[in-house]
Amino acid sequence: MPLFVTAYLCLATLAPAQCSRATALDVIPLGTSANELSCQRDVMQTLAGLAITAEQGAYWKVTCQRTSIGQGSAG
């Protein structure tokens, strides 16, 4: 089951636990990854390659979530 990767740009005044789709300044869906280790590594490389940096007072939070959506029979 793949991991769905999302990067959230959040204000530094938010604790990481509060940084979510609802509170983020920007949300970037980054596709899928095979496992947790490659998820974190690949997303940092992607963000670096895009030259997307968090401005002062903000930070990136990356989530790697497994889901079973679309992984079963529909019948």
mmCIF file of N, CA, C and O in Angstrom:
data_model
loop_
_atom_site.group_PDB
_atom_site.id
_atom_site.type_symbol
_atom_site.label_atom_id
_atom_site.label_comp_id
_atom_site.label_asym_id
_atom_site.label_seq_id
_atom_site.Cartn_x
_atom_site.Cartn_y
_atom_site.Cartn_z
ATOM 1 N N MET A 1 0.848 -1.164 0.000
ATOM 2 C CA MET A 1 0.000 0.000 0.000
ATOM 3 C C MET A 1 0.904 1.241 0.000
ATOM 4 O O MET A 1 1.752 1.383 0.868
ATOM 5 N N PRO A 2 0.724 2.131 -0.941
ATOM 6 C CA PRO A 2 1.600 3.304 -1.023
ATOM 7 C C PRO A 2 1.283 4.337 0.060
ATOM 8 O O PRO A 2 0.211 4.336 0.653
ATOM 9 N N LEU A 3 2.244 5.200 0.274
ATOM 10 C CA LEU A 3 2.065 6.338 1.169
ATOM 11 C C LEU A 3 1.732 7.557 0.321
ATOM 12 O O LEU A 3 2.370 7.786 -0.707
ATOM 13 N N PHE A 4 0.764 8.326 0.738
ATOM 14 C CA PHE A 4 0.438 9.567 0.061
ATOM 15 C C PHE A 4 1.180 10.690 0.769
ATOM 16 O O PHE A 4 1.093 10.830 1.982
ATOM 17 N N VAL A 5 1.915 11.479 0.010
ATOM 18 C CA VAL A 5 2.830 12.472 0.564
ATOM 19 C C VAL A 5 2.250 13.877 0.375
ATOM 20 O O VAL A 5 1.826 14.233 -0.723
ATOM 21 N N THR A 6 2.261 14.652 1.463
ATOM 22 C CA THR A 6 1.778 16.025 1.419
ATOM 23 C C THR A 6 2.727 16.901 2.216
ATOM 24 O O THR A 6 3.190 16.509 3.282
ATOM 25 N N ALA A 7 3.020 18.091 1.689
ATOM 26 C CA ALA A 7 3.831 19.072 2.407
ATOM 27 C C ALA A 7 2.934 20.244 2.790
ATOM 28 O O ALA A 7 2.161 20.736 1.965
ATOM 29 N N TYR A 8 3.032 20.661 4.044
ATOM 30 C CA TYR A 8 2.262 21.793 4.565
ATOM 31 C C TYR A 8 3.221 22.906 4.949
ATOM 32 O O TYR A 8 4.209 22.660 5.639
ATOM 33 N N LEU A 9 2.944 24.126 4.520
ATOM 34 C CA LEU A 9 3.714 25.289 4.936
ATOM 35 C C LEU A 9 2.928 25.967 6.045
ATOM 36 O O LEU A 9 1.804 26.439 5.826
ATOM 37 N N CYS A 10 3.517 25.998 7.242
ATOM 38 C CA CYS A 10 2.794 26.520 8.405
ATOM 39 C C CYS A 10 3.576 27.632 9.092
ATOM 40 O O CYS A 10 4.802 27.690 9.003
ATOM 41 N N LEU A 11 2.854 28.484 9.784
ATOM 42 C CA LEU A 11 3.472 29.543 10.564
ATOM 43 C C LEU A 11 4.253 28.947 11.729
ATOM 44 O O LEU A 11 3.809 27.975 12.353
ATOM 45 N N ALA A 12 5.382 29.550 12.048
ATOM 46 C CA ALA A 12 6.219 29.071 13.142
ATOM 47 C C ALA A 12 5.510 29.182 14.490
ATOM 48 O O ALA A 12 5.897 28.513 15.446
ATOM 49 N N THR A 13 4.474 29.982 14.558
ATOM 50 C CA THR A 13 3.724 30.119 15.810
ATOM 51 C C THR A 13 2.835 28.906 16.080
ATOM 52 O O THR A 13 2.325 28.760 17.188
ATOM 53 N N LEU A 14 2.660 28.045 15.077
ATOM 54 C CA LEU A 14 1.881 26.818 15.251
ATOM 55 C C LEU A 14 2.797 25.676 15.651
ATOM 56 O O LEU A 14 3.854 25.480 15.049
ATOM 57 N N ALA A 15 2.376 24.909 16.629
ATOM 58 C CA ALA A 15 3.100 23.685 16.980
ATOM 59 C C ALA A 15 2.922 22.695 15.834
ATOM 60 O O ALA A 15 1.892 22.716 15.139
ATOM 61 N N PRO A 16 3.895 21.813 15.604
ATOM 62 C CA PRO A 16 3.752 20.831 14.525
ATOM 63 C C PRO A 16 2.453 20.032 14.605
ATOM 64 O O PRO A 16 1.858 19.714 13.579
ATOM 65 N N ALA A 17 1.983 19.744 15.793
ATOM 66 C CA ALA A 17 0.731 18.993 15.931
ATOM 67 C C ALA A 17 -0.474 19.797 15.439
ATOM 68 O O ALA A 17 -1.497 19.226 15.063
ATOM 69 N N GLN A 18 -0.359 21.119 15.423
ATOM 70 C CA GLN A 18 -1.454 21.980 14.964
ATOM 71 C C GLN A 18 -1.384 22.252 13.464
ATOM 72 O O GLN A 18 -2.349 22.746 12.883
ATOM 73 N N CYS A 19 -0.263 21.964 12.859
ATOM 74 C CA CYS A 19 -0.076 22.211 11.429
ATOM 75 C C CYS A 19 -0.841 21.140 10.645
ATOM 76 O O CYS A 19 -0.536 19.948 10.732
ATOM 77 N N SER A 20 -1.844 21.569 9.899
ATOM 78 C CA SER A 20 -2.688 20.633 9.154
ATOM 79 C C SER A 20 -3.175 21.315 7.885
ATOM 80 O O SER A 20 -2.901 22.492 7.641
ATOM 81 N N ARG A 21 -3.928 20.591 7.102
ATOM 82 C CA ARG A 21 -4.513 21.161 5.878
ATOM 83 C C ARG A 21 -5.340 22.409 6.206
ATOM 84 O O ARG A 21 -5.317 23.386 5.466
ATOM 85 N N ALA A 22 -6.020 22.403 7.320
ATOM 86 C CA ALA A 22 -6.885 23.523 7.691
ATOM 87 C C ALA A 22 -6.113 24.756 8.147
ATOM 88 O O ALA A 22 -6.589 25.877 7.981
ATOM 89 N N THR A 23 -4.922 24.570 8.715
ATOM 90 C CA THR A 23 -4.176 25.703 9.271
ATOM 91 C C THR A 23 -2.984 26.132 8.420
ATOM 92 O O THR A 23 -2.366 27.154 8.696
ATOM 93 N N ALA A 24 -2.662 25.386 7.396
ATOM 94 C CA ALA A 24 -1.471 25.669 6.588
ATOM 95 C C ALA A 24 -1.649 26.887 5.697
ATOM 96 O O ALA A 24 -2.751 27.183 5.238
ATOM 97 N N LEU A 25 -0.536 27.571 5.452
ATOM 98 C CA LEU A 25 -0.516 28.681 4.499
ATOM 99 C C LEU A 25 -0.567 28.164 3.073
ATOM 100 O O LEU A 25 -1.112 28.795 2.179
ATOM 101 N N ASP A 26 0.036 26.991 2.866
ATOM 102 C CA ASP A 26 0.068 26.365 1.548
ATOM 103 C C ASP A 26 0.112 24.859 1.736
ATOM 104 O O ASP A 26 0.675 24.366 2.716
ATOM 105 N N VAL A 27 -0.478 24.133 0.819
ATOM 106 C CA VAL A 27 -0.502 22.673 0.849
ATOM 107 C C VAL A 27 -0.067 22.182 -0.519
ATOM 108 O O VAL A 27 -0.613 22.605 -1.539
ATOM 109 N N ILE A 28 0.930 21.289 -0.542
ATOM 110 C CA ILE A 28 1.411 20.749 -1.808
ATOM 111 C C ILE A 28 1.308 19.225 -1.779
ATOM 112 O O ILE A 28 2.033 18.568 -1.033
ATOM 113 N N PRO A 29 0.399 18.629 -2.554
ATOM 114 C CA PRO A 29 0.367 17.174 -2.668
ATOM 115 C C PRO A 29 1.548 16.736 -3.531
ATOM 116 O O PRO A 29 1.788 17.295 -4.597
ATOM 117 N N LEU A 30 2.295 15.754 -3.045
ATOM 118 C CA LEU A 30 3.520 15.339 -3.730
ATOM 119 C C LEU A 30 3.492 13.899 -4.213
ATOM 120 O O LEU A 30 4.536 13.293 -4.389
ATOM 121 N N GLY A 31 2.323 13.357 -4.420
ATOM 122 C CA GLY A 31 2.231 12.015 -4.994
ATOM 123 C C GLY A 31 2.343 10.914 -3.960
ATOM 124 O O GLY A 31 1.884 11.058 -2.835
ATOM 125 N N THR A 32 2.993 9.824 -4.352
ATOM 126 C CA THR A 32 3.103 8.663 -3.479
ATOM 127 C C THR A 32 4.559 8.263 -3.292
ATOM 128 O O THR A 32 5.431 8.669 -4.043
ATOM 129 N N SER A 33 4.756 7.442 -2.279
ATOM 130 C CA SER A 33 6.084 6.920 -1.974
ATOM 131 C C SER A 33 5.931 5.469 -1.522
ATOM 132 O O SER A 33 4.876 5.082 -1.012
ATOM 133 N N ALA A 34 6.992 4.699 -1.681
ATOM 134 C CA ALA A 34 6.931 3.269 -1.365
ATOM 135 C C ALA A 34 6.982 2.987 0.134
ATOM 136 O O ALA A 34 6.355 2.056 0.617
ATOM 137 N N ASN A 35 7.747 3.794 0.893
ATOM 138 C CA ASN A 35 7.882 3.548 2.328
ATOM 139 C C ASN A 35 8.200 4.843 3.064
ATOM 140 O O ASN A 35 8.450 5.879 2.444
ATOM 141 N N GLU A 36 8.201 4.775 4.401
ATOM 142 C CA GLU A 36 8.368 5.966 5.224
ATOM 143 C C GLU A 36 9.731 6.638 5.008
ATOM 144 O O GLU A 36 9.830 7.859 4.955
ATOM 145 N N LEU A 37 10.788 5.851 4.910
ATOM 146 C CA LEU A 37 12.122 6.419 4.751
ATOM 147 C C LEU A 37 12.250 7.167 3.426
ATOM 148 O O LEU A 37 12.700 8.317 3.389
ATOM 149 N N SER A 38 11.825 6.540 2.347
ATOM 150 C CA SER A 38 11.922 7.214 1.054
ATOM 151 C C SER A 38 10.964 8.402 0.981
ATOM 152 O O SER A 38 11.242 9.383 0.298
ATOM 153 N N CYS A 39 9.875 8.340 1.706
ATOM 154 C CA CYS A 39 8.922 9.453 1.717
ATOM 155 C C CYS A 39 9.606 10.717 2.206
ATOM 156 O O CYS A 39 9.587 11.740 1.529
ATOM 157 N N GLN A 40 10.203 10.672 3.364
ATOM 158 C CA GLN A 40 10.848 11.853 3.934
ATOM 159 C C GLN A 40 12.017 12.318 3.071
ATOM 160 O O GLN A 40 12.170 13.504 2.805
ATOM 161 N N ARG A 41 12.829 11.395 2.624
ATOM 162 C CA ARG A 41 13.992 11.749 1.805
ATOM 163 C C ARG A 41 13.560 12.369 0.482
ATOM 164 O O ARG A 41 14.045 13.430 0.091
ATOM 165 N N ASP A 42 12.643 11.730 -0.196
ATOM 166 C CA ASP A 42 12.220 12.186 -1.518
ATOM 167 C C ASP A 42 11.528 13.548 -1.475
ATOM 168 O O ASP A 42 11.729 14.379 -2.348
ATOM 169 N N VAL A 43 10.715 13.785 -0.458
ATOM 170 C CA VAL A 43 9.999 15.054 -0.413
ATOM 171 C C VAL A 43 10.960 16.208 -0.139
ATOM 172 O O VAL A 43 10.814 17.291 -0.712
ATOM 173 N N MET A 44 11.967 15.999 0.674
ATOM 174 C CA MET A 44 12.939 17.059 0.919
ATOM 175 C C MET A 44 13.727 17.361 -0.359
ATOM 176 O O MET A 44 14.012 18.517 -0.674
ATOM 177 N N GLN A 45 14.057 16.325 -1.116
ATOM 178 C CA GLN A 45 14.747 16.528 -2.393
ATOM 179 C C GLN A 45 13.837 17.259 -3.380
ATOM 180 O O GLN A 45 14.284 18.130 -4.121
ATOM 181 N N THR A 46 12.574 16.919 -3.396
ATOM 182 C CA THR A 46 11.621 17.576 -4.294
ATOM 183 C C THR A 46 11.487 19.053 -3.956
ATOM 184 O O THR A 46 11.558 19.912 -4.833
ATOM 185 N N LEU A 47 11.305 19.358 -2.676
ATOM 186 C CA LEU A 47 11.175 20.756 -2.269
ATOM 187 C C LEU A 47 12.454 21.535 -2.572
ATOM 188 O O LEU A 47 12.397 22.673 -3.043
ATOM 189 N N ALA A 48 13.599 20.921 -2.343
ATOM 190 C CA ALA A 48 14.870 21.591 -2.636
ATOM 191 C C ALA A 48 15.008 21.832 -4.135
ATOM 192 O O ALA A 48 15.448 22.894 -4.568
ATOM 193 N N GLY A 49 14.628 20.861 -4.943
ATOM 194 C CA GLY A 49 14.720 20.992 -6.390
ATOM 195 C C GLY A 49 13.794 22.049 -6.948
ATOM 196 O O GLY A 49 14.083 22.678 -7.964
ATOM 197 N N LEU A 50 12.684 22.272 -6.282
ATOM 198 C CA LEU A 50 11.736 23.299 -6.714
ATOM 199 C C LEU A 50 12.115 24.674 -6.183
ATOM 200 O O LEU A 50 11.489 25.665 -6.521
ATOM 201 N N ALA A 51 13.136 24.710 -5.360
ATOM 202 C CA ALA A 51 13.587 25.958 -4.725
ATOM 203 C C ALA A 51 12.458 26.605 -3.935
ATOM 204 O O ALA A 51 12.306 27.814 -3.905
ATOM 205 N N ILE A 52 11.653 25.779 -3.300
ATOM 206 C CA ILE A 52 10.581 26.283 -2.451
ATOM 207 C C ILE A 52 11.100 26.268 -1.021
ATOM 208 O O ILE A 52 11.354 25.209 -0.458
ATOM 209 N N THR A 53 11.290 27.437 -0.467
ATOM 210 C CA THR A 53 11.774 27.522 0.899
ATOM 211 C C THR A 53 10.732 28.199 1.768
ATOM 212 O O THR A 53 9.963 29.039 1.303
ATOM 213 N N ALA A 54 10.741 27.817 3.010
ATOM 214 C CA ALA A 54 9.851 28.484 3.961
ATOM 215 C C ALA A 54 10.476 29.818 4.328
ATOM 216 O O ALA A 54 11.664 29.896 4.635
ATOM 217 N N GLU A 55 9.698 30.873 4.241
ATOM 218 C CA GLU A 55 10.193 32.188 4.623
ATOM 219 C C GLU A 55 10.358 32.239 6.132
ATOM 220 O O GLU A 55 9.858 31.366 6.855
ATOM 221 N N GLN A 56 11.046 33.264 6.604
ATOM 222 C CA GLN A 56 11.228 33.416 8.032
ATOM 223 C C GLN A 56 9.863 33.451 8.701
ATOM 224 O O GLN A 56 8.936 34.117 8.226
ATOM 225 N N GLY A 57 9.736 32.717 9.792
ATOM 226 C CA GLY A 57 8.469 32.669 10.508
ATOM 227 C C GLY A 57 7.548 31.558 10.033
ATOM 228 O O GLY A 57 6.390 31.505 10.418
ATOM 229 N N ALA A 58 8.077 30.654 9.174
ATOM 230 C CA ALA A 58 7.276 29.532 8.678
ATOM 231 C C ALA A 58 8.159 28.294 8.571
ATOM 232 O O ALA A 58 9.380 28.389 8.594
ATOM 233 N N TYR A 59 7.529 27.138 8.474
ATOM 234 C CA TYR A 59 8.274 25.885 8.313
ATOM 235 C C TYR A 59 7.441 24.900 7.501
ATOM 236 O O TYR A 59 6.230 25.047 7.371
ATOM 237 N N TRP A 60 8.134 23.919 6.929
ATOM 238 C CA TRP A 60 7.468 22.850 6.188
ATOM 239 C C TRP A 60 7.215 21.674 7.119
ATOM 240 O O TRP A 60 8.083 21.294 7.895
ATOM 241 N N LYS A 61 6.053 21.098 7.018
ATOM 242 C CA LYS A 61 5.735 19.836 7.695
ATOM 243 C C LYS A 61 5.342 18.856 6.597
ATOM 244 O O LYS A 61 4.515 19.165 5.738
ATOM 245 N N VAL A 62 5.930 17.671 6.633
ATOM 246 C CA VAL A 62 5.648 16.653 5.626
ATOM 247 C C VAL A 62 4.895 15.503 6.284
ATOM 248 O O VAL A 62 5.264 15.051 7.365
ATOM 249 N N THR A 63 3.825 15.056 5.631
ATOM 250 C CA THR A 63 3.107 13.884 6.121
ATOM 251 C C THR A 63 3.175 12.780 5.084
ATOM 252 O O THR A 63 3.139 13.042 3.876
ATOM 253 N N CYS A 64 3.296 11.574 5.569
ATOM 254 C CA CYS A 64 3.318 10.373 4.731
ATOM 255 C C CYS A 64 2.232 9.465 5.293
ATOM 256 O O CYS A 64 2.410 8.884 6.366
ATOM 257 N N GLN A 65 1.109 9.364 4.606
ATOM 258 C CA GLN A 65 -0.040 8.642 5.148
ATOM 259 C C GLN A 65 -0.423 7.464 4.276
ATOM 260 O O GLN A 65 -0.571 7.604 3.065
ATOM 261 N N ARG A 66 -0.595 6.336 4.940
ATOM 262 C CA ARG A 66 -1.095 5.148 4.242
ATOM 263 C C ARG A 66 -2.613 5.230 4.195
ATOM 264 O O ARG A 66 -3.259 5.698 5.107
ATOM 265 N N THR A 67 -3.151 4.738 3.115
ATOM 266 C CA THR A 67 -4.602 4.685 3.006
ATOM 267 C C THR A 67 -4.980 3.453 2.190
ATOM 268 O O THR A 67 -4.205 3.000 1.344
ATOM 269 N N SER A 68 -6.136 2.946 2.454
ATOM 270 C CA SER A 68 -6.605 1.797 1.691
ATOM 271 C C SER A 68 -7.601 2.238 0.624
ATOM 272 O O SER A 68 -8.191 1.404 -0.056
ATOM 273 N N ILE A 69 -7.811 3.533 0.483
ATOM 274 C CA ILE A 69 -8.740 4.035 -0.534
ATOM 275 C C ILE A 69 -8.289 3.558 -1.912
ATOM 276 O O ILE A 69 -7.144 3.727 -2.298
ATOM 277 N N GLY A 70 -9.181 2.959 -2.636
ATOM 278 C CA GLY A 70 -8.874 2.481 -3.974
ATOM 279 C C GLY A 70 -8.099 1.185 -3.997
ATOM 280 O O GLY A 70 -7.618 0.753 -5.024
ATOM 281 N N GLN A 71 -7.981 0.513 -2.854
ATOM 282 C CA GLN A 71 -7.174 -0.693 -2.782
ATOM 283 C C GLN A 71 -7.986 -1.979 -2.678
ATOM 284 O O GLN A 71 -7.470 -3.017 -2.386
ATOM 285 N N GLY A 72 -9.259 -1.927 -2.887
ATOM 286 C CA GLY A 72 -10.043 -3.141 -2.752
ATOM 287 C C GLY A 72 -10.989 -3.325 -3.930
ATOM 288 O O GLY A 72 -10.999 -2.530 -4.859
ATOM 289 N N SER A 73 -11.766 -4.370 -3.842
ATOM 290 C CA SER A 73 -12.768 -4.577 -4.882
ATOM 291 C C SER A 73 -13.976 -3.706 -4.580
ATOM 292 O O SER A 73 -14.271 -3.377 -3.446
ATOM 293 N N ALA A 74 -14.646 -3.313 -5.608
ATOM 294 C CA ALA A 74 -15.807 -2.422 -5.451
ATOM 295 C C ALA A 74 -17.093 -3.207 -5.327
ATOM 296 O O ALA A 74 -18.152 -2.628 -5.232
ATOM 297 N N GLY A 75 -17.011 -4.481 -5.302
ATOM 298 C CA GLY A 75 -18.244 -5.234 -5.337
ATOM 299 C C GLY A 75 -18.549 -5.880 -4.090
ATOM 300 O O GLY A 75 -19.472 -6.340 -3.672
#
